[in-house]
Amino acid sequence: MADTLSVRALNRATLARQLLLARERVPVAEAVGRLFGMQAQEPKPPFAGLWTRLDGFQESDLHAALHDRTLVRATMMRATLHLMTASDYLAFRTPMQPMLDGAMRVLGDRAKGLDLDQVVPAARALLDEKPRTFNEVRALLQEQFPDVNDRALGYAVRMCVPLVMIPTQDRWAFPRSAEFASAGGWLGAVPDAGTAVDDLALRYLAAYGPASAADAQAWSGMSAVGEALERLRPDLAVFTDDKGRKLFDLPDAPRPGEDVPAPARFLPEFDSLVLAHADRRRVIADAHRPSLTTKNLRVRAVFLHDGFARGIWETEYKRRVATLRLRPFEALSPAALDELTAEGEALLRFLEPAAKDTVVTVAED
């Protein structure tokens, strides 16, 4: 009979893999590889996400890895932008193509007249020629395909052509309207056609396990990843959760005791940790989950205390005063507030190094 893992045990196991039980002093690319990517819908959150996980992290560390092409920002899991190691992007971009093809359904009637067999080669040619913004790509494709919706053309390129975003010297490494290049042009190699979905499933467990097939599907957007875990079951450790659901894990992966201390941590907007499971109770209680996402589908920044999301946070910078506001889901104890204040002030010094003062407050809604 499989051992049962409590919600708290799952929390500690996942935090250990996500570098959130203790900051580690490892190179940025190694950290991103261990995390198996970081959600990067916007350019700033990965900087804060790495600061909260790595000992001594500096902005320049991520800039250097992006500019030397060790890391890339590109469309991957759930058809969203992620920060990935270049090697992982090349290895796992192809297994994700069926999911990306499926994402094209959102176009609905706007896809009328869209012929991917013609549009994809045309887009590849444009981006192999030189990096371009999406406004430029859409305009040039519209000249070739005047009867096709321009937004449909742009979305087809995002989903069906392996692309990477070109970093700049902007503070957070990418401007609002970034240029894109073909993966082959930027990395000097095209995505591997032979990587198995099984490998993808194993890497997911290394970063987010123990996890169910449904968790793997929620993280990836691919039913095939959940199916792979079932197929790999003979070589995996198998547990159950408190509701009797089957969980898979790598046999030698870290599963620290549930009494291991978990320090206060601030996760940025869109952090993958809060999106990586169908059952997210290991990070955030079901009662608080609706607070995680805004009406326009932004994923809010959350703070952790004792390993779990206890509220959301936001910052403001005015007159050289950096302020971090906590919006707790429930009242915080004095000890929790002290710990969060110390961590929050350190985060503000990273985010706003020119500030003459830093303030952490609890918002009164």
GROMACS .gro file of C-alpha atoms in nm:
model
  365
    1MET     CA    1   0.000   0.000   0.000
    2ALA     CA    2   0.137   0.341  -0.099
    3ASP     CA    3   0.244   0.581   0.175
    4THR     CA    4   0.022   0.885   0.223
    5LEU     CA    5   0.181   1.230   0.203
    6SER     CA    6   0.013   1.514   0.389
    7VAL     CA    7  -0.036   1.856   0.234
    8ARG     CA    8   0.242   1.984   0.458
    9ALA     CA    9   0.479   1.707   0.346
   10LEU     CA   10   0.406   1.794  -0.018
   11ASN     CA   11   0.472   2.158   0.061
   12ARG     CA   12   0.817   2.089   0.202
   13ALA     CA   13   0.911   1.851  -0.081
   14THR     CA   14   0.815   2.105  -0.345
   15LEU     CA   15   0.982   2.398  -0.167
   16ALA     CA   16   1.305   2.197  -0.146
   17ARG     CA   17   1.309   2.150  -0.523
   18GLN     CA   18   1.209   2.510  -0.587
   19LEU     CA   19   1.505   2.645  -0.386
   20LEU     CA   20   1.271   2.796  -0.129
   21LEU     CA   21   1.378   2.623   0.192
   22ALA     CA   22   1.716   2.795   0.180
   23ARG     CA   23   1.885   3.024  -0.070
   24GLU     CA   24   2.151   2.840  -0.268
   25ARG     CA   25   2.468   2.976  -0.423
   26VAL     CA   26   2.453   2.826  -0.770
   27PRO     CA   27   2.485   2.980  -1.119
   28VAL     CA   28   2.168   3.131  -1.263
   29ALA     CA   29   2.148   2.886  -1.552
   30GLU     CA   30   2.182   2.590  -1.317
   31ALA     CA   31   1.902   2.728  -1.099
   32VAL     CA   32   1.668   2.781  -1.395
   33GLY     CA   33   1.743   2.428  -1.510
   34ARG     CA   34   1.659   2.286  -1.167
   35LEU     CA   35   1.336   2.485  -1.163
   36PHE     CA   36   1.269   2.355  -1.515
   37GLY     CA   37   1.187   2.702  -1.633
   38MET     CA   38   1.033   3.011  -1.481
   39GLN     CA   39   0.709   3.172  -1.595
   40ALA     CA   40   0.808   3.493  -1.773
   41GLN     CA   41   0.493   3.653  -1.911
   42GLU     CA   42   0.658   3.981  -1.816
   43PRO     CA   43   1.035   4.038  -1.799
   44LYS     CA   44   1.068   4.159  -1.438
   45PRO     CA   45   0.928   3.864  -1.234
   46PRO     CA   46   1.212   3.619  -1.305
   47PHE     CA   47   1.461   3.867  -1.157
   48ALA     CA   48   1.266   3.879  -0.829
   49GLY     CA   49   1.205   3.505  -0.845
   50LEU     CA   50   1.575   3.432  -0.869
   51TRP     CA   51   1.660   3.687  -0.599
   52THR     CA   52   1.430   3.506  -0.357
   53ARG     CA   53   1.590   3.169  -0.437
   54LEU     CA   54   1.961   3.238  -0.483
   55ASP     CA   55   2.226   3.356  -0.241
   56GLY     CA   56   2.395   3.668  -0.373
   57PHE     CA   57   2.189   3.699  -0.691
   58GLN     CA   58   2.252   4.016  -0.894
   59GLU     CA   59   2.061   4.157  -1.192
   60SER     CA   60   2.378   4.128  -1.397
   61ASP     CA   61   2.382   3.751  -1.346
   62LEU     CA   62   2.057   3.704  -1.538
   63HIS     CA   63   2.153   3.965  -1.798
   64ALA     CA   64   2.479   3.782  -1.865
   65ALA     CA   65   2.309   3.444  -1.905
   66LEU     CA   66   2.053   3.589  -2.147
   67HIS     CA   67   2.310   3.774  -2.354
   68ASP     CA   68   2.548   3.479  -2.379
   69ARG     CA   69   2.244   3.273  -2.489
   70THR     CA   70   2.268   3.024  -2.202
   71LEU     CA   71   1.910   3.122  -2.111
   72VAL     CA   72   1.623   3.214  -2.341
   73ARG     CA   73   1.278   3.364  -2.301
   74ALA     CA   74   1.034   3.178  -2.524
   75THR     CA   75   0.689   3.023  -2.553
   76MET     CA   76   0.673   2.687  -2.376
   77MET     CA   77   0.444   2.534  -2.111
   78ARG     CA   78   0.074   2.618  -2.137
   79ALA     CA   79   0.158   2.823  -2.448
   80THR     CA   80   0.301   3.098  -2.224
   81LEU     CA   81   0.638   3.270  -2.210
   82HIS     CA   82   0.900   3.105  -1.991
   83LEU     CA   83   1.262   3.158  -1.901
   84MET     CA   84   1.442   2.835  -1.994
   85THR     CA   85   1.796   2.712  -2.035
   86ALA     CA   86   1.881   2.704  -2.404
   87SER     CA   87   1.949   2.331  -2.380
   88ASP     CA   88   1.608   2.263  -2.225
   89TYR     CA   89   1.436   2.479  -2.484
   90LEU     CA   90   1.601   2.291  -2.768
   91ALA     CA   91   1.530   1.955  -2.604
   92PHE     CA   92   1.166   2.009  -2.512
   93ARG     CA   93   1.020   2.258  -2.760
   94THR     CA   94   0.923   1.986  -3.011
   95PRO     CA   95   0.727   1.761  -2.767
   96MET     CA   96   0.518   2.067  -2.683
   97GLN     CA   97   0.416   2.138  -3.041
   98PRO     CA   98   0.089   1.936  -3.025
   99MET     CA   99  -0.020   2.146  -2.726
  100LEU     CA  100   0.076   2.466  -2.907
  101ASP     CA  101  -0.117   2.351  -3.213
  102GLY     CA  102  -0.419   2.296  -2.989
  103ALA     CA  103  -0.388   2.650  -2.854
  104MET     CA  104  -0.473   2.775  -3.202
  105ARG     CA  105  -0.836   2.692  -3.126
  106VAL     CA  106  -0.871   3.019  -2.936
  107LEU     CA  107  -0.864   3.204  -3.269
  108GLY     CA  108  -1.208   3.075  -3.361
  109ASP     CA  109  -1.347   3.254  -3.668
  110ARG     CA  110  -1.039   3.475  -3.688
  111ALA     CA  111  -0.848   3.176  -3.830
  112LYS     CA  112  -1.055   3.188  -4.150
  113GLY     CA  113  -0.825   3.147  -4.450
  114LEU     CA  114  -0.518   3.072  -4.235
  115ASP     CA  115  -0.304   2.810  -4.408
  116LEU     CA  116  -0.021   2.709  -4.176
  117ASP     CA  117   0.161   2.525  -4.454
  118GLN     CA  118   0.209   2.862  -4.621
  119VAL     CA  119   0.229   3.099  -4.325
  120VAL     CA  120   0.484   2.909  -4.115
  121PRO     CA  121   0.753   2.891  -4.388
  122ALA     CA  122   0.693   3.257  -4.472
  123ALA     CA  123   0.737   3.356  -4.108
  124ARG     CA  124   1.049   3.143  -4.071
  125ALA     CA  125   1.202   3.318  -4.372
  126LEU     CA  126   1.128   3.663  -4.228
  127LEU     CA  127   1.278   3.579  -3.889
  128ASP     CA  128   1.577   3.394  -4.031
  129GLU     CA  129   1.654   3.709  -4.227
  130LYS     CA  130   1.682   3.920  -3.909
  131PRO     CA  131   1.515   3.965  -3.567
  132ARG     CA  132   1.186   4.153  -3.584
  133THR     CA  133   0.915   4.273  -3.348
  134PHE     CA  134   0.576   4.108  -3.377
  135ASN     CA  135   0.428   4.427  -3.517
  136GLU     CA  136   0.679   4.403  -3.799
  137VAL     CA  137   0.617   4.032  -3.854
  138ARG     CA  138   0.240   4.078  -3.868
  139ALA     CA  139   0.266   4.368  -4.111
  140LEU     CA  140   0.498   4.179  -4.345
  141LEU     CA  141   0.284   3.864  -4.332
  142GLN     CA  142  -0.027   4.072  -4.396
  143GLU     CA  143   0.130   4.188  -4.721
  144GLN     CA  144   0.170   3.825  -4.826
  145PHE     CA  145  -0.165   3.707  -4.690
  146PRO     CA  146  -0.396   4.010  -4.715
  147ASP     CA  147  -0.716   3.812  -4.663
  148VAL     CA  148  -0.608   3.662  -4.327
  149ASN     CA  149  -0.666   3.834  -3.989
  150ASP     CA  150  -0.340   3.998  -3.882
  151ARG     CA  151  -0.377   3.884  -3.520
  152ALA     CA  152  -0.432   3.528  -3.638
  153LEU     CA  153  -0.112   3.552  -3.840
  154GLY     CA  154   0.083   3.675  -3.537
  155TYR     CA  155  -0.060   3.410  -3.304
  156ALA     CA  156   0.017   3.135  -3.555
  157VAL     CA  157   0.379   3.248  -3.560
  158ARG     CA  158   0.401   3.245  -3.178
  159MET     CA  159   0.258   2.894  -3.155
  160CYS     CA  160   0.403   2.724  -3.461
  161VAL     CA  161   0.749   2.872  -3.515
  162PRO     CA  162   1.025   2.809  -3.256
  163LEU     CA  163   1.120   3.162  -3.150
  164VAL     CA  164   1.322   3.333  -2.880
  165MET     CA  165   1.306   3.692  -2.758
  166ILE     CA  166   1.615   3.907  -2.804
  167PRO     CA  167   1.749   4.057  -2.479
  168THR     CA  168   1.856   4.421  -2.457
  169GLN     CA  169   2.028   4.640  -2.199
  170ASP     CA  170   1.693   4.742  -2.047
  171ARG     CA  171   1.695   4.697  -1.670
  172TRP     CA  172   1.480   4.384  -1.686
  173ALA     CA  173   1.652   4.266  -2.004
  174PHE     CA  174   1.360   4.314  -2.245
  175PRO     CA  175   1.176   4.623  -2.374
  176ARG     CA  176   0.797   4.643  -2.397
  177SER     CA  177   0.813   4.561  -2.766
  178ALA     CA  178   1.095   4.309  -2.794
  179GLU     CA  179   1.238   4.162  -3.109
  180PHE     CA  180   1.213   3.791  -3.181
  181ALA     CA  181   1.449   3.563  -3.371
  182SER     CA  182   1.419   3.210  -3.494
  183ALA     CA  183   1.562   2.959  -3.248
  184GLY     CA  184   1.801   2.834  -3.513
  185GLY     CA  185   1.926   3.182  -3.590
  186TRP     CA  186   1.977   3.284  -3.225
  187LEU     CA  187   2.103   2.956  -3.081
  188GLY     CA  188   2.271   2.807  -3.385
  189ALA     CA  189   2.067   2.489  -3.347
  190VAL     CA  190   1.710   2.383  -3.410
  191PRO     CA  191   1.487   2.208  -3.153
  192ASP     CA  192   1.556   1.837  -3.113
  193ALA     CA  193   1.297   1.622  -3.286
  194GLY     CA  194   1.371   1.310  -3.082
  195THR     CA  195   1.308   1.406  -2.717
  196ALA     CA  196   1.040   1.189  -2.560
  197VAL     CA  197   0.750   1.318  -2.353
  198ASP     CA  198   0.868   1.072  -2.085
  199ASP     CA  199   1.179   1.286  -2.033
  200LEU     CA  200   0.960   1.592  -1.994
  201ALA     CA  201   0.753   1.416  -1.728
  202LEU     CA  202   1.061   1.316  -1.530
  203ARG     CA  203   1.198   1.669  -1.536
  204TYR     CA  204   0.862   1.796  -1.409
  205LEU     CA  205   0.880   1.561  -1.112
  206ALA     CA  206   1.235   1.672  -1.035
  207ALA     CA  207   1.117   2.034  -1.013
  208TYR     CA  208   0.763   2.002  -0.875
  209GLY     CA  209   0.704   1.650  -0.744
  210PRO     CA  210   0.560   1.447  -0.588
  211ALA     CA  211   0.273   1.505  -0.828
  212SER     CA  212  -0.028   1.345  -0.990
  213ALA     CA  213  -0.092   1.297  -1.361
  214ALA     CA  214  -0.346   1.580  -1.334
  215ASP     CA  215  -0.080   1.805  -1.180
  216ALA     CA  216   0.159   1.735  -1.467
  217GLN     CA  217  -0.112   1.812  -1.718
  218ALA     CA  218  -0.202   2.140  -1.545
  219TRP     CA  219   0.162   2.250  -1.547
  220SER     CA  220   0.233   2.159  -1.908
  221GLY     CA  221  -0.105   2.195  -2.075
  222MET     CA  222  -0.044   1.848  -2.220
  223SER     CA  223  -0.242   1.534  -2.140
  224ALA     CA  224   0.051   1.337  -2.281
  225VAL     CA  225   0.268   1.430  -1.982
  226GLY     CA  226   0.018   1.282  -1.738
  227GLU     CA  227  -0.006   0.971  -1.952
  228ALA     CA  228   0.373   0.943  -1.947
  229LEU     CA  229   0.375   0.930  -1.566
  230GLU     CA  230   0.134   0.639  -1.574
  231ARG     CA  231   0.359   0.465  -1.826
  232LEU     CA  232   0.670   0.531  -1.615
  233ARG     CA  233   0.508   0.407  -1.294
  234PRO     CA  234   0.724   0.091  -1.256
  235ASP     CA  235   1.036   0.307  -1.220
  236LEU     CA  236   0.882   0.573  -0.995
  237ALA     CA  237   0.804   0.605  -0.627
  238VAL     CA  238   0.426   0.608  -0.579
  239PHE     CA  239   0.239   0.779  -0.294
  240THR     CA  240  -0.113   0.895  -0.223
  241ASP     CA  241  -0.233   1.231  -0.098
  242ASP     CA  242  -0.483   1.298   0.180
  243LYS     CA  243  -0.769   1.246  -0.066
  244GLY     CA  244  -0.641   0.913  -0.190
  245ARG     CA  245  -0.509   1.042  -0.523
  246LYS     CA  246  -0.202   0.877  -0.673
  247LEU     CA  247   0.120   1.077  -0.670
  248PHE     CA  248   0.441   0.995  -0.857
  249ASP     CA  249   0.797   1.094  -0.775
  250LEU     CA  250   1.157   1.021  -0.856
  251PRO     CA  251   1.278   0.760  -0.606
  252ASP     CA  252   1.576   0.963  -0.486
  253ALA     CA  253   1.420   1.312  -0.498
  254PRO     CA  254   1.428   1.520  -0.177
  255ARG     CA  255   1.127   1.477   0.052
  256PRO     CA  256   1.220   1.654   0.376
  257GLY     CA  257   1.013   1.612   0.687
  258GLU     CA  258   0.710   1.832   0.724
  259ASP     CA  259   0.858   1.991   1.036
  260VAL     CA  260   1.156   2.138   0.843
  261PRO     CA  261   1.148   2.520   0.885
  262ALA     CA  262   1.044   2.722   0.581
  263PRO     CA  263   1.155   3.088   0.581
  264ALA     CA  264   0.947   3.385   0.472
  265ARG     CA  265   0.968   3.430   0.098
  266PHE     CA  266   0.821   3.667  -0.161
  267LEU     CA  267   0.720   3.514  -0.495
  268PRO     CA  268   0.677   3.749  -0.792
  269GLU     CA  269   0.379   3.775  -1.022
  270PHE     CA  270   0.326   3.468  -1.243
  271ASP     CA  271   0.561   3.251  -1.035
  272SER     CA  272   0.549   2.894  -1.165
  273LEU     CA  273   0.521   2.751  -0.814
  274VAL     CA  274   0.161   2.867  -0.779
  275LEU     CA  275   0.066   2.737  -1.126
  276ALA     CA  276   0.238   2.399  -1.137
  277HIS     CA  277  -0.031   2.172  -0.991
  278ALA     CA  278  -0.398   2.100  -1.041
  279ASP     CA  279  -0.430   2.063  -0.663
  280ARG     CA  280  -0.250   2.371  -0.534
  281ARG     CA  281  -0.315   2.317  -0.164
  282ARG     CA  282   0.054   2.241  -0.116
  283VAL     CA  283   0.112   2.613  -0.172
  284ILE     CA  284  -0.221   2.796  -0.135
  285ALA     CA  285  -0.543   2.697   0.040
  286ASP     CA  286  -0.847   2.643  -0.181
  287ALA     CA  287  -1.027   2.923   0.002
  288HIS     CA  288  -0.758   3.173  -0.100
  289ARG     CA  289  -0.700   3.052  -0.455
  290PRO     CA  290  -0.957   3.291  -0.612
  291SER     CA  291  -0.747   3.582  -0.482
  292LEU     CA  292  -0.451   3.463  -0.686
  293THR     CA  293  -0.574   3.579  -1.027
  294THR     CA  294  -0.710   3.916  -1.137
  295LYS     CA  295  -1.006   3.964  -1.371
  296ASN     CA  296  -0.767   4.015  -1.663
  297LEU     CA  297  -0.583   3.692  -1.573
  298ARG     CA  298  -0.275   3.840  -1.410
  299VAL     CA  299  -0.128   3.604  -1.151
  300ARG     CA  300  -0.061   3.807  -0.838
  301ALA     CA  301   0.257   3.808  -0.636
  302VAL     CA  302   0.221   3.609  -0.311
  303PHE     CA  303   0.424   3.588   0.006
  304LEU     CA  304   0.499   3.265   0.188
  305HIS     CA  305   0.516   3.214   0.562
  306ASP     CA  306   0.578   2.869   0.706
  307GLY     CA  307   0.586   2.753   0.346
  308PHE     CA  308   0.233   2.851   0.243
  309ALA     CA  309   0.088   3.152   0.061
  310ARG     CA  310  -0.046   3.381   0.332
  311GLY     CA  311  -0.136   3.681   0.117
  312ILE     CA  312  -0.045   3.894  -0.181
  313TRP     CA  313   0.200   4.183  -0.202
  314GLU     CA  314   0.271   4.487  -0.416
  315THR     CA  315   0.531   4.763  -0.425
  316GLU     CA  316   0.531   5.136  -0.483
  317TYR     CA  317   0.821   5.377  -0.537
  318LYS     CA  318   0.765   5.748  -0.472
  319ARG     CA  319   1.003   6.026  -0.375
  320ARG     CA  320   1.281   5.771  -0.331
  321VAL     CA  321   1.079   5.576  -0.075
  322ALA     CA  322   1.019   5.211  -0.163
  323THR     CA  323   0.707   5.062  -0.004
  324LEU     CA  324   0.596   4.701   0.003
  325ARG     CA  325   0.234   4.642   0.104
  326LEU     CA  326   0.124   4.310   0.243
  327ARG     CA  327  -0.237   4.209   0.184
  328PRO     CA  328  -0.271   3.902   0.407
  329PHE     CA  329  -0.549   3.650   0.357
  330GLU     CA  330  -0.580   3.627   0.737
  331ALA     CA  331  -0.429   3.814   1.032
  332LEU     CA  332  -0.053   3.765   1.071
  333SER     CA  333   0.111   3.691   1.404
  334PRO     CA  334   0.369   3.943   1.532
  335ALA     CA  335   0.646   3.689   1.470
  336ALA     CA  336   0.530   3.632   1.112
  337LEU     CA  337   0.510   4.006   1.049
  338ASP     CA  338   0.862   4.058   1.186
  339GLU     CA  339   1.003   3.789   0.958
  340LEU     CA  340   0.815   3.914   0.653
  341THR     CA  341   0.920   4.273   0.724
  342ALA     CA  342   1.288   4.182   0.732
  343GLU     CA  343   1.260   3.981   0.410
  344GLY     CA  344   1.046   4.249   0.245
  345GLU     CA  345   1.295   4.525   0.324
  346ALA     CA  346   1.574   4.316   0.170
  347LEU     CA  347   1.362   4.264  -0.142
  348LEU     CA  348   1.295   4.638  -0.170
  349ARG     CA  349   1.668   4.710  -0.153
  350PHE     CA  350   1.712   4.475  -0.449
  351LEU     CA  351   1.422   4.613  -0.652
  352GLU     CA  352   1.487   4.981  -0.575
  353PRO     CA  353   1.858   5.023  -0.497
  354ALA     CA  354   1.834   5.403  -0.522
  355ALA     CA  355   1.570   5.426  -0.248
  356LYS     CA  356   1.663   5.634   0.053
  357ASP     CA  357   1.413   5.446   0.268
  358THR     CA  358   1.225   5.115   0.262
  359VAL     CA  359   0.888   5.055   0.427
  360VAL     CA  360   0.686   4.734   0.470
  361THR     CA  361   0.322   4.788   0.567
  362VAL     CA  362   0.005   4.585   0.603
  363ALA     CA  363  -0.270   4.725   0.381
  364GLU     CA  364  -0.599   4.809   0.543
  365ASP     CA  365  -0.870   4.717   0.292
   0.00000   0.00000   0.00000
